[in-house]
Coordinates of N, CA and C in Angstrom, one line a residue:
X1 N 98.2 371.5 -18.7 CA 97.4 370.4 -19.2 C 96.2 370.3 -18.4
X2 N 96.3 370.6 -17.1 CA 94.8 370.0 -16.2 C 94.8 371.2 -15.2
X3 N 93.8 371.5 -14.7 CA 93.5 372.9 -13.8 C 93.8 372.6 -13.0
X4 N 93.2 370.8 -12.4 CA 92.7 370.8 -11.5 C 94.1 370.1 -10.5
X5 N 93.7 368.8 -9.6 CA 95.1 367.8 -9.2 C 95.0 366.4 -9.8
X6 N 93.6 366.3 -10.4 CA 93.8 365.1 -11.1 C 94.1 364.9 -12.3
X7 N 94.5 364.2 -12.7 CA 95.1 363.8 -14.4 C 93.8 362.7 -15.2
X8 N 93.0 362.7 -15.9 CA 92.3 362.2 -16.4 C 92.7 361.4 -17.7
X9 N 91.7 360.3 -17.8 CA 91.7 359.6 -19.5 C 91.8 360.5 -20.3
X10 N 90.4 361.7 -19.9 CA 90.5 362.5 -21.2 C 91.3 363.5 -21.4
X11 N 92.4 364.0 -19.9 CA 93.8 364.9 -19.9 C 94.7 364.1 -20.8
X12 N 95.1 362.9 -20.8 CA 96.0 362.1 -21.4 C 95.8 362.1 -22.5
X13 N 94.7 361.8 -23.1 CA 94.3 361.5 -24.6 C 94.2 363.2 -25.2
X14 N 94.0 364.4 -24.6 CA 94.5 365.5 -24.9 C 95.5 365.9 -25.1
X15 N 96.5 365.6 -24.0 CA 97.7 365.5 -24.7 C 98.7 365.4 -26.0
X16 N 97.8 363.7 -25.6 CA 98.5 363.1 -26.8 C 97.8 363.4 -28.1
X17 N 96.7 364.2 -28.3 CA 96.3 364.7 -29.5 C 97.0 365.9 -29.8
X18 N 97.4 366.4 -29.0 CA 98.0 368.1 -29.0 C 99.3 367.6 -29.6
X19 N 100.1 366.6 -28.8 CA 101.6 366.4 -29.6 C 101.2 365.2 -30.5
X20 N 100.7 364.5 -30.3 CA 101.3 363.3 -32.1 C 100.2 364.2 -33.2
X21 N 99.4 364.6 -33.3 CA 98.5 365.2 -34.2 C 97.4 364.1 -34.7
X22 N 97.3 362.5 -33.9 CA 96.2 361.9 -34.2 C 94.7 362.3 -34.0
X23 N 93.4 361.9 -34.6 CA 92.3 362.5 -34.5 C 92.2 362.4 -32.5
X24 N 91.0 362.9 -32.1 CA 90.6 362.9 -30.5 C 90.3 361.4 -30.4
X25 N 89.5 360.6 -31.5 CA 89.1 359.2 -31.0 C 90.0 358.5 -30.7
X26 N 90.9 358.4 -31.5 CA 92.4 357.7 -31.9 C 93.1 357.7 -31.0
X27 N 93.1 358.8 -30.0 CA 94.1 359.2 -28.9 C 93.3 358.8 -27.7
X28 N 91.9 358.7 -27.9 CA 90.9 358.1 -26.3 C 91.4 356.8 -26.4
X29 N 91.0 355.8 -27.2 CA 91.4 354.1 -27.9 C 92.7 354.0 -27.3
X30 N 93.6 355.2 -28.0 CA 95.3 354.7 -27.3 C 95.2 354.5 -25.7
X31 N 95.1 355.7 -25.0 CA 94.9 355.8 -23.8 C 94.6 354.4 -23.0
X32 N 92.7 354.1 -23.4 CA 92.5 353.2 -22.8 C 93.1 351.7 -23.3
X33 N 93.7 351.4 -24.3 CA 94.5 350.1 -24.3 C 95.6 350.2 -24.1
X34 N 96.5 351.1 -23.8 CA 97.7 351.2 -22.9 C 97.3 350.9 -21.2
X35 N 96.1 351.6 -21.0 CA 95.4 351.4 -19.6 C 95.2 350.0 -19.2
X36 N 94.8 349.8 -20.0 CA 93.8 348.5 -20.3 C 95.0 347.1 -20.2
X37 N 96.3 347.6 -21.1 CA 97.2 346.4 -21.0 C 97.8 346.1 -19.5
X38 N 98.1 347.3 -18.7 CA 99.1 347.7 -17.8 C 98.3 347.1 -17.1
X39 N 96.6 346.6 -16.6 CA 95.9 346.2 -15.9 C 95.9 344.7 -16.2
X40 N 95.8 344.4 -17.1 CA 95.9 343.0 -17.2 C 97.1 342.4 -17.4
X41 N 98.7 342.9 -17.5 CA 99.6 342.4 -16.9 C 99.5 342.5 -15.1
X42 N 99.1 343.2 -14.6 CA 98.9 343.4 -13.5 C 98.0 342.4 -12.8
X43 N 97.3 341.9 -13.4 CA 96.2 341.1 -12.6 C 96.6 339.5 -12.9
X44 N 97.8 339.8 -14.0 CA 98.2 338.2 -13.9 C 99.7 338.0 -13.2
X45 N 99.8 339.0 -12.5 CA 101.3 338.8 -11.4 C 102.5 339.6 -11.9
X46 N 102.3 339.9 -13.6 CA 103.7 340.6 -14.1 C 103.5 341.9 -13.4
X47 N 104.9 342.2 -13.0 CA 105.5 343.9 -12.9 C 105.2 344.1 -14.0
X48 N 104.9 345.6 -14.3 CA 104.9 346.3 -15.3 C 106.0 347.6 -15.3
X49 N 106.7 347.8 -15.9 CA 108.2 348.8 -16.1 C 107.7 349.8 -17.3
X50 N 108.2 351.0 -16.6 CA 107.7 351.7 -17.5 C 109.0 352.8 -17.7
X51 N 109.6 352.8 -18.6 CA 111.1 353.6 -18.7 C 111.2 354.8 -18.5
X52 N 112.5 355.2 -16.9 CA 112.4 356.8 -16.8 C 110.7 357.0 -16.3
X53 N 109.8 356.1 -15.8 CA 108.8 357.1 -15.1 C 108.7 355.8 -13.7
X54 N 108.9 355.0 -13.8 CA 108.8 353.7 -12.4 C 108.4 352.1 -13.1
X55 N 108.1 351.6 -12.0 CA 107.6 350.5 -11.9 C 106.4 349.9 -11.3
X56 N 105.6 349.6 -11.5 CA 104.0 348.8 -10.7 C 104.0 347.6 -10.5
X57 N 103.5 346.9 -9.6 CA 103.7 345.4 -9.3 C 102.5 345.1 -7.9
X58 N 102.3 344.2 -7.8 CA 101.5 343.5 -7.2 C 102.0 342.7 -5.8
X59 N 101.6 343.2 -4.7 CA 102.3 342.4 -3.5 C 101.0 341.7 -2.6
X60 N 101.7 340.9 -2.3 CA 100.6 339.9 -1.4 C 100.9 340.0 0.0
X61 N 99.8 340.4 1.0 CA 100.4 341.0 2.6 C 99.4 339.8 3.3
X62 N 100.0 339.0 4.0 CA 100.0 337.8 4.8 C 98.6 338.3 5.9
X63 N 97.9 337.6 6.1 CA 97.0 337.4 7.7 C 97.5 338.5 8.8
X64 N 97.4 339.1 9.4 CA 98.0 339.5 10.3 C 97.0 339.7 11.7
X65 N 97.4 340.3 12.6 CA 96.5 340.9 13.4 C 96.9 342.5 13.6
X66 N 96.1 343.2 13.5 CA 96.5 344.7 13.7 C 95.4 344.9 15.0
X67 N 95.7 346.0 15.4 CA 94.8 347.4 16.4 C 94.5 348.6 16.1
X68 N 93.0 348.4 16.7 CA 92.6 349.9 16.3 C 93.0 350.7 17.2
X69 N 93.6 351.8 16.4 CA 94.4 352.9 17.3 C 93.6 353.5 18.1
X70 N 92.3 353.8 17.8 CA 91.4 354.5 19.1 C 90.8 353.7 19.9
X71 N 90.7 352.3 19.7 CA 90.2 351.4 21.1 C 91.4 350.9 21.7
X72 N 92.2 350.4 20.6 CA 93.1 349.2 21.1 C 92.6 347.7 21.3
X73 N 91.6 347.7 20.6 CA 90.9 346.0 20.2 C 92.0 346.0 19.2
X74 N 92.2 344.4 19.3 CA 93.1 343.3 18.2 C 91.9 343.0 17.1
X75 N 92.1 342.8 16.1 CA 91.2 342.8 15.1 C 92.2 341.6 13.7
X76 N 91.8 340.7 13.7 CA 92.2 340.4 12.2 C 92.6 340.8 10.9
X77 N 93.6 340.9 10.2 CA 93.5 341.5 8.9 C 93.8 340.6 8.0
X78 N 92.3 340.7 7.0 CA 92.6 339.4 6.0 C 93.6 339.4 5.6
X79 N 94.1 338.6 4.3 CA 95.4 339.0 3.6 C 94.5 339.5 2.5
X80 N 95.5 339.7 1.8 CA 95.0 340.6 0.7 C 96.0 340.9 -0.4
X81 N 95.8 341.7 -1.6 CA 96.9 341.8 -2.7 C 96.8 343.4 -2.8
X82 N 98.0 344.2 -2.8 CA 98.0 345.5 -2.7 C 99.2 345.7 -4.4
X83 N 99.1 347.1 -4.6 CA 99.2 347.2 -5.9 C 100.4 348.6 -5.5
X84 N 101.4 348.2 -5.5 CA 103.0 348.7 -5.4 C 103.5 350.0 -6.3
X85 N 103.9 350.9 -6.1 CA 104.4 351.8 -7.4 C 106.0 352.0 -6.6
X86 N 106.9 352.5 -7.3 CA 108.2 352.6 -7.1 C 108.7 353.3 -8.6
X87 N 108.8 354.7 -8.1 CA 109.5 355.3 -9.3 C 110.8 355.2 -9.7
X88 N 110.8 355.8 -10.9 CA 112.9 355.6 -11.4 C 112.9 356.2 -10.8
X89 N 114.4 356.6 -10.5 CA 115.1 357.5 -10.2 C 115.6 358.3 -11.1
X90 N 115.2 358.3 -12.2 CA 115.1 359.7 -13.1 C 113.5 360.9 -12.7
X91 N 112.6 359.7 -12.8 CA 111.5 360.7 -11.9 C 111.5 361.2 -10.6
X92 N 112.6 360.5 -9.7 CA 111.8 361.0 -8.4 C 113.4 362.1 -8.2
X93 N 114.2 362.1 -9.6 CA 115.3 363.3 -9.2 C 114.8 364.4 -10.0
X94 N 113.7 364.2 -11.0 CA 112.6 365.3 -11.7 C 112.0 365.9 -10.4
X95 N 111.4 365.3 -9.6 CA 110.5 365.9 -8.6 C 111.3 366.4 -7.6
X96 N 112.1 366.0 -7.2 CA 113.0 367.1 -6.0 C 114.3 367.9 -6.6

């Protein structure tokens, strides 16, 4: 599918033109409103599950104070919202 290590919009919508047989546009459109949905459940707090390949979710990491490993100054870390993946375990017994 891709030469390279990345997976692209337009790898995906290649794909899926190769196996369902819809036109190239049809299959760009699919792509990005599947994209498109999975982002905006995401930005309103839902997990998003996606069957046999994982799950995505949204985590919120508190104030903290960390150090920089090459000074060792204390430094603040804002909080902030970090974006979680956790595969099935049908995928991650695919991969090993």
């Amino acid at each position: 599918m891709v030469d390279n290590n990345n997976v692209t919009r337009a790898d995906l919508a290649e794909a899926l033109y190769k196996e369902v047989g819809l036109s190239a546009s049809d299959c760009s459109k699919l792509v990005d409103q599947v994209l498109e949905q999975i982002s905006l459940s995401l930005l309103k707090g839902q997990e998003v599950k996606i069957s046999s390949f994982g799950a995505f979710s949204v985590k919120s990491k508190k104030k903290r104070i960390g150090r920089n490993p090459k000074t060792g100054v204390e430094a603040e870390i804002t909080p902030r919202k970090i974006l979680s993946f956790h595969p099935s375990h049908i995928l991650r017994d695919e991969i090993n």
